[in-house]
Coordinates of C-alpha atoms in Angstrom, one line a residue:
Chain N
X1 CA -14.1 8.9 -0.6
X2 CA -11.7 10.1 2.0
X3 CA -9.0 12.7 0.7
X4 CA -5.7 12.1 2.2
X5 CA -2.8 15.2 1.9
X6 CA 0.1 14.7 3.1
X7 CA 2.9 17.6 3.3
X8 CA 5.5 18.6 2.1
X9 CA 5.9 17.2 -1.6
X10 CA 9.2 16.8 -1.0
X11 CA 11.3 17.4 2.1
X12 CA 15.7 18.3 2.0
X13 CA 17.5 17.0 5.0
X14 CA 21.1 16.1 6.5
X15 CA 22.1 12.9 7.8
X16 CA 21.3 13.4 12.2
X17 CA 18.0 15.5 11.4
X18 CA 14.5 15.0 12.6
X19 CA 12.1 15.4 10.2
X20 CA 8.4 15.5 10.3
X21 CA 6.0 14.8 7.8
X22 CA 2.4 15.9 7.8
X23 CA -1.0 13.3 6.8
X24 CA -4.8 14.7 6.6
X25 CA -7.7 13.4 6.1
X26 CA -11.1 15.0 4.6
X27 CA -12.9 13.4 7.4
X28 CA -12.2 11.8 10.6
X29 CA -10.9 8.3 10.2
X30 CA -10.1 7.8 14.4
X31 CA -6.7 6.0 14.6
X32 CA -6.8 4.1 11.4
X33 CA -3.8 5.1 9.8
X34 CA -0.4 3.1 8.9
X35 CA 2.6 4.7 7.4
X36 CA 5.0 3.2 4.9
X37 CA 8.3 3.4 3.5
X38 CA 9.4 3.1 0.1
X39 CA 12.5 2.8 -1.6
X40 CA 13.3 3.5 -5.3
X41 CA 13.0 0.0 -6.8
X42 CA 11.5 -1.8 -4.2
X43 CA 8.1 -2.5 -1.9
X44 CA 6.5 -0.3 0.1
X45 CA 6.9 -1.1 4.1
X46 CA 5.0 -0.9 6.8
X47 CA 6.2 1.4 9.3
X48 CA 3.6 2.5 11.9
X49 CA -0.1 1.5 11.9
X50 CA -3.3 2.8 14.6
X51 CA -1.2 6.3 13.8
X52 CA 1.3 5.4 16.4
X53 CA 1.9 1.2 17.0
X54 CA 5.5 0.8 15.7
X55 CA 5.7 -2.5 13.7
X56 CA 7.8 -4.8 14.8
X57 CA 11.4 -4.5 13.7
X58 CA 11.3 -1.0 12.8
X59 CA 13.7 1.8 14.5
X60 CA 12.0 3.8 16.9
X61 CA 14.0 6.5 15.4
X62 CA 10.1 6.4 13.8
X63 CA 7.4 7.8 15.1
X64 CA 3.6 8.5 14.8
X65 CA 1.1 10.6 16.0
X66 CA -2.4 11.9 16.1
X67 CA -6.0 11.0 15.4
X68 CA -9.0 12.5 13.7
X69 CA -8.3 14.2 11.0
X70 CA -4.7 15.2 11.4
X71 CA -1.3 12.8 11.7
X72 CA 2.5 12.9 12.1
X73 CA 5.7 10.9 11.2
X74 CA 8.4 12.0 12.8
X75 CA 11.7 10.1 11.4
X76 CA 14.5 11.4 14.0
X77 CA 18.4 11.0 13.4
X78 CA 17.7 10.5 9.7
X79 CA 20.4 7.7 8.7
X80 CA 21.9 7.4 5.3
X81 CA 20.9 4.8 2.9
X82 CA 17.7 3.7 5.5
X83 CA 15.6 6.8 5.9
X84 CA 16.1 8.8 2.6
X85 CA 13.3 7.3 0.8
X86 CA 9.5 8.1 -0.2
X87 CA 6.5 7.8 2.9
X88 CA 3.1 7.2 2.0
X89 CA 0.3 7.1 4.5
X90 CA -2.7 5.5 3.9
X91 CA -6.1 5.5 6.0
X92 CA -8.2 2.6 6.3
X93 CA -11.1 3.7 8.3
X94 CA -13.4 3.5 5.4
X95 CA -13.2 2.0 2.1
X96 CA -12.3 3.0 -0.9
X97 CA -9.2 2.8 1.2
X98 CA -6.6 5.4 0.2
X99 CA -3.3 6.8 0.3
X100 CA -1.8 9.9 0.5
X101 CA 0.3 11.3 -2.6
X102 CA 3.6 10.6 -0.9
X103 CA 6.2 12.7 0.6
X104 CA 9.6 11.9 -0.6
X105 CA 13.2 13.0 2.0
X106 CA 15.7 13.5 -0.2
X107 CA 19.5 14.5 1.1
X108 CA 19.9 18.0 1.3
Chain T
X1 CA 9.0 -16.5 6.6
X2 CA 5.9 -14.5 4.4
X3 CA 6.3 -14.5 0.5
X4 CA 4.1 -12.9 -1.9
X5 CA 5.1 -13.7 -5.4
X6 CA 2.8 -12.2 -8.4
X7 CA 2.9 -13.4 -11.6
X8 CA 0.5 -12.5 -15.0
X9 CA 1.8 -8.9 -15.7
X10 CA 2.4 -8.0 -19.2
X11 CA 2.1 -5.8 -22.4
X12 CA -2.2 -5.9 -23.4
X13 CA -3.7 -3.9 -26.0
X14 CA -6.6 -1.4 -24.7
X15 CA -9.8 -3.2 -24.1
X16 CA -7.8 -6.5 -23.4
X17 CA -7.6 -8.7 -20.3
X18 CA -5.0 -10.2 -18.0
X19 CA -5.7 -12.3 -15.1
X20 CA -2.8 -11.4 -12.6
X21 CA -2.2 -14.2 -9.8
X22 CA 0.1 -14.3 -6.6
X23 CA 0.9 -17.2 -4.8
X24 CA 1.3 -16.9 -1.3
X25 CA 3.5 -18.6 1.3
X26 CA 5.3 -18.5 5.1
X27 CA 1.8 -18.2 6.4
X28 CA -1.8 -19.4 7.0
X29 CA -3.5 -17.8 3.9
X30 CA -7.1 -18.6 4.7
X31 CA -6.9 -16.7 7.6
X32 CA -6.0 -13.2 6.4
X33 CA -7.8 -10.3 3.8
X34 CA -5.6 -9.8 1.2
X35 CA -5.1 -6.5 -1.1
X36 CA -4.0 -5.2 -4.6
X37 CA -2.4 -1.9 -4.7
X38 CA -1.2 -0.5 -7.8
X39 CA 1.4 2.0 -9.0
X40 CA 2.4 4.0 -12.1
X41 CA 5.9 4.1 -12.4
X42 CA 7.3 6.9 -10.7
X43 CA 3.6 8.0 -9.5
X44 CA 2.1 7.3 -6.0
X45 CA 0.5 4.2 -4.7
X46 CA -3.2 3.8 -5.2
X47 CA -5.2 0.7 -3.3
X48 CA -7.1 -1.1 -5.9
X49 CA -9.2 -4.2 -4.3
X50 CA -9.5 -6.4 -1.2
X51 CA -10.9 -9.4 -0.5
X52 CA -11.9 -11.2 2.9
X53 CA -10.1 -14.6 4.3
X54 CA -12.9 -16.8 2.9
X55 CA -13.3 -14.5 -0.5
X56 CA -16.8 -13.8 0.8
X57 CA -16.7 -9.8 1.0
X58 CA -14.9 -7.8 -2.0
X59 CA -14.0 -4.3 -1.9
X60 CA -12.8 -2.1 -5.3
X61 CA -11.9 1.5 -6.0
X62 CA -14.1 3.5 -7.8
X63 CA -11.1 3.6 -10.8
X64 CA -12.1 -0.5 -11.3
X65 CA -15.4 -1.7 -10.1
X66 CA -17.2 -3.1 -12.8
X67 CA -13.8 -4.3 -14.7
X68 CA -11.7 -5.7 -12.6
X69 CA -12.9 -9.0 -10.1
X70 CA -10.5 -10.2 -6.8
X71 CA -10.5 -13.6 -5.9
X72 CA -8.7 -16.0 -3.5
X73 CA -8.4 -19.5 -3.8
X74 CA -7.7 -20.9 -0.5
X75 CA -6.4 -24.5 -1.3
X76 CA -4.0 -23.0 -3.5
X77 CA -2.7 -20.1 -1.3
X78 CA -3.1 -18.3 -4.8
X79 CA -4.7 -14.8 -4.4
X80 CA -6.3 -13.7 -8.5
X81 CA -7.1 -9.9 -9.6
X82 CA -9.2 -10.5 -13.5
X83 CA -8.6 -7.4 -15.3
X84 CA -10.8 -6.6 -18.0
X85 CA -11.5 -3.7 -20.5
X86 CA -8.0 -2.1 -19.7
X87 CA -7.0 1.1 -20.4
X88 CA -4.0 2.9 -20.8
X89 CA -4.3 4.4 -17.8
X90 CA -4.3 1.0 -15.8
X91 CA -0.4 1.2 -16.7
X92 CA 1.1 0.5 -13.6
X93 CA 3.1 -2.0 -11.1
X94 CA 0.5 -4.3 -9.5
X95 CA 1.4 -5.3 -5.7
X96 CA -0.3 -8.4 -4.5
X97 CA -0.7 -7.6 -0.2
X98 CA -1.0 -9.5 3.0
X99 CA -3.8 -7.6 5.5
X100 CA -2.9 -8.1 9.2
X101 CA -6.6 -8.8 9.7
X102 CA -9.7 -8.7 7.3
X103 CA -10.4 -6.8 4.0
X104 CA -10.3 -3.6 5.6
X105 CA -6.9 -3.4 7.0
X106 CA -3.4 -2.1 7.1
X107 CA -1.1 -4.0 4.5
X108 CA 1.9 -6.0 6.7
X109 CA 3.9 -7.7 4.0
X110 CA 4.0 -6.7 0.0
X111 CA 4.8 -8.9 -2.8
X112 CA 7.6 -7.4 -5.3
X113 CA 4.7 -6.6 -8.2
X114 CA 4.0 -7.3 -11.4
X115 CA 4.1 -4.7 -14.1
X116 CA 1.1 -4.4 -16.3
X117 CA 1.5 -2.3 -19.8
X118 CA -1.8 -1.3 -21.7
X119 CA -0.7 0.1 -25.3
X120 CA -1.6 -0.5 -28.9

C-alpha cells in the first residue's frame, strides 16, 4: 500500500499568511493527488485534484504543486472562518487508495 | 444540484451487521464510481471501498475485505456498503462519495455521513 505523510501535524498562523503544507508518498503515484478541506463538523471538500487542477469554485488563494513522490498546498492570505480548518491529501494512483493523516491550521 | 444522503448508521454489538445505504441525486448515477470513506471521530479520514458505474469492479481496504461488500443499484440511484462481523474498531462516521470518473478516482462531492457505533 502507498504511505502518505503529510507535514506538519498541526500548523499556527495569522489571518493574511501563506502557509504551506507538505504531502509524500512511499512511492511515486505521478500527478494523482487531490487535496481537501475539512471543517469541524462538516464534509471533507475537494480542493485541488492532478496535484495542481483547482476545482471549480475554489479560491485561487489555493494552490498545488508537485509530482512523484513529493506535493504542496500552498493556502495564501489565510482568511478567517474559510481557511482555518483540517487538509487531507489523498493519492489515488493505486488502490488501496489512501489519505494522508491530515494537517490541521489552526489561528495562531 | 448533487446530494448524497446516507442512511443505516447505528449502535451494533461486536460481530453484528448493518447494511448502510445512500441515495443519490442532482446527477446521472450510472455514470460515475462511487466511494465510502470512513472516519473515527476526531481521527483522520480512511477510504474504505469503491465501486465502478455499473457495479462491475469493487475495490476494499485491506482493514475490510472479506467483511464488508459495496454495491450500487443503478435504478434506484441508491449506492449499499453490507457490513458484517464488526468490530469496535469500525467506530466511525461513514461518508457515502461521488468519483469524478470510475472507481479509482478523486472524490468531488461527499454525502454528510452516517455514524456507525460497534459496542456491547
Amino acid at each position: 500500500d502507498i504511505q502518505m505523510t503529510q507535514s506538519p501535524y498541526t500548523l499556527s498562523a495569522s489571518l493574511g499568511d501563506r502557509v504551506t503544507i507538505t504531502c509524500r508518498a512511499s512511492q511515486s503515484i505521478g500527478s494523482w493527488l487531490a487535496w481537501y478541506q475539512q471543517k469541524p463538523g462538516k464534509a471533507p471538500n475537494l480542493l485541488i485534484y492532478k496535484a495542481s487542477t483547482l476545482q471549480s469554485g475554489v479560491p485561487s488563494r489555493f494552490s498545488g504543486s508537485g509530482s512523484g513522490t513529493e506535493f504542496t498546498l500552498t493556502i495564501s492570505n489565510l482568511q478567517p472562518d474559510d481557511d482555518f480548518a483540517t487538509y487531507y491529501c489523498q493519492q489515488y494512483n493505486n488502490f488501496p487508495l489512501t489519505f494522508g493523516g491530515g494537517t490541521r491550521v489552526e489561528i495562531k | 444540484e448533487v446530494q448524497l444522503v446516507e442512511s443505516g448508521g447505528g449502535l451494533v454489538q461486536p460481530g453484528g451487521s448493518l447494511r448502510l445505504s445512500c441515495a443519490a441525486s442532482g446527477f446521472t448515477f450510472s455514470s460515475y464510481g462511487m466511494t465510502w470513506v470512513r472516519q473515527v471521530p476526531g481521527k483522520g479520514l480512511e477510504w474504505v471501498s469503491a465501486i465502478s458505474d455499473y457495479g462491475t469492479t469493487t475495490h476494499y481496504a485491506d482493514s475490510v475485505k472479506g467483511r464488508f461488500s459495496i454495491s450500487r443499484d443503478n435504478s434506484k440511484n441508491t449506492l449499499s456498503l453490507q457490513v458484517d462481523s464488526l468490530r469496535v474498531e469500525d467506530t466511525a462516521i461513514y461518508y457515502c462519495a461521488k468519483n469524478r470518473y470510475g472507481s479509482g478516482s478523486y472524490v468531488d462531492y461527499w454525502g454528510q455521513g452516517t455514524l456507525v457505533t460497534v459496542s456491547a
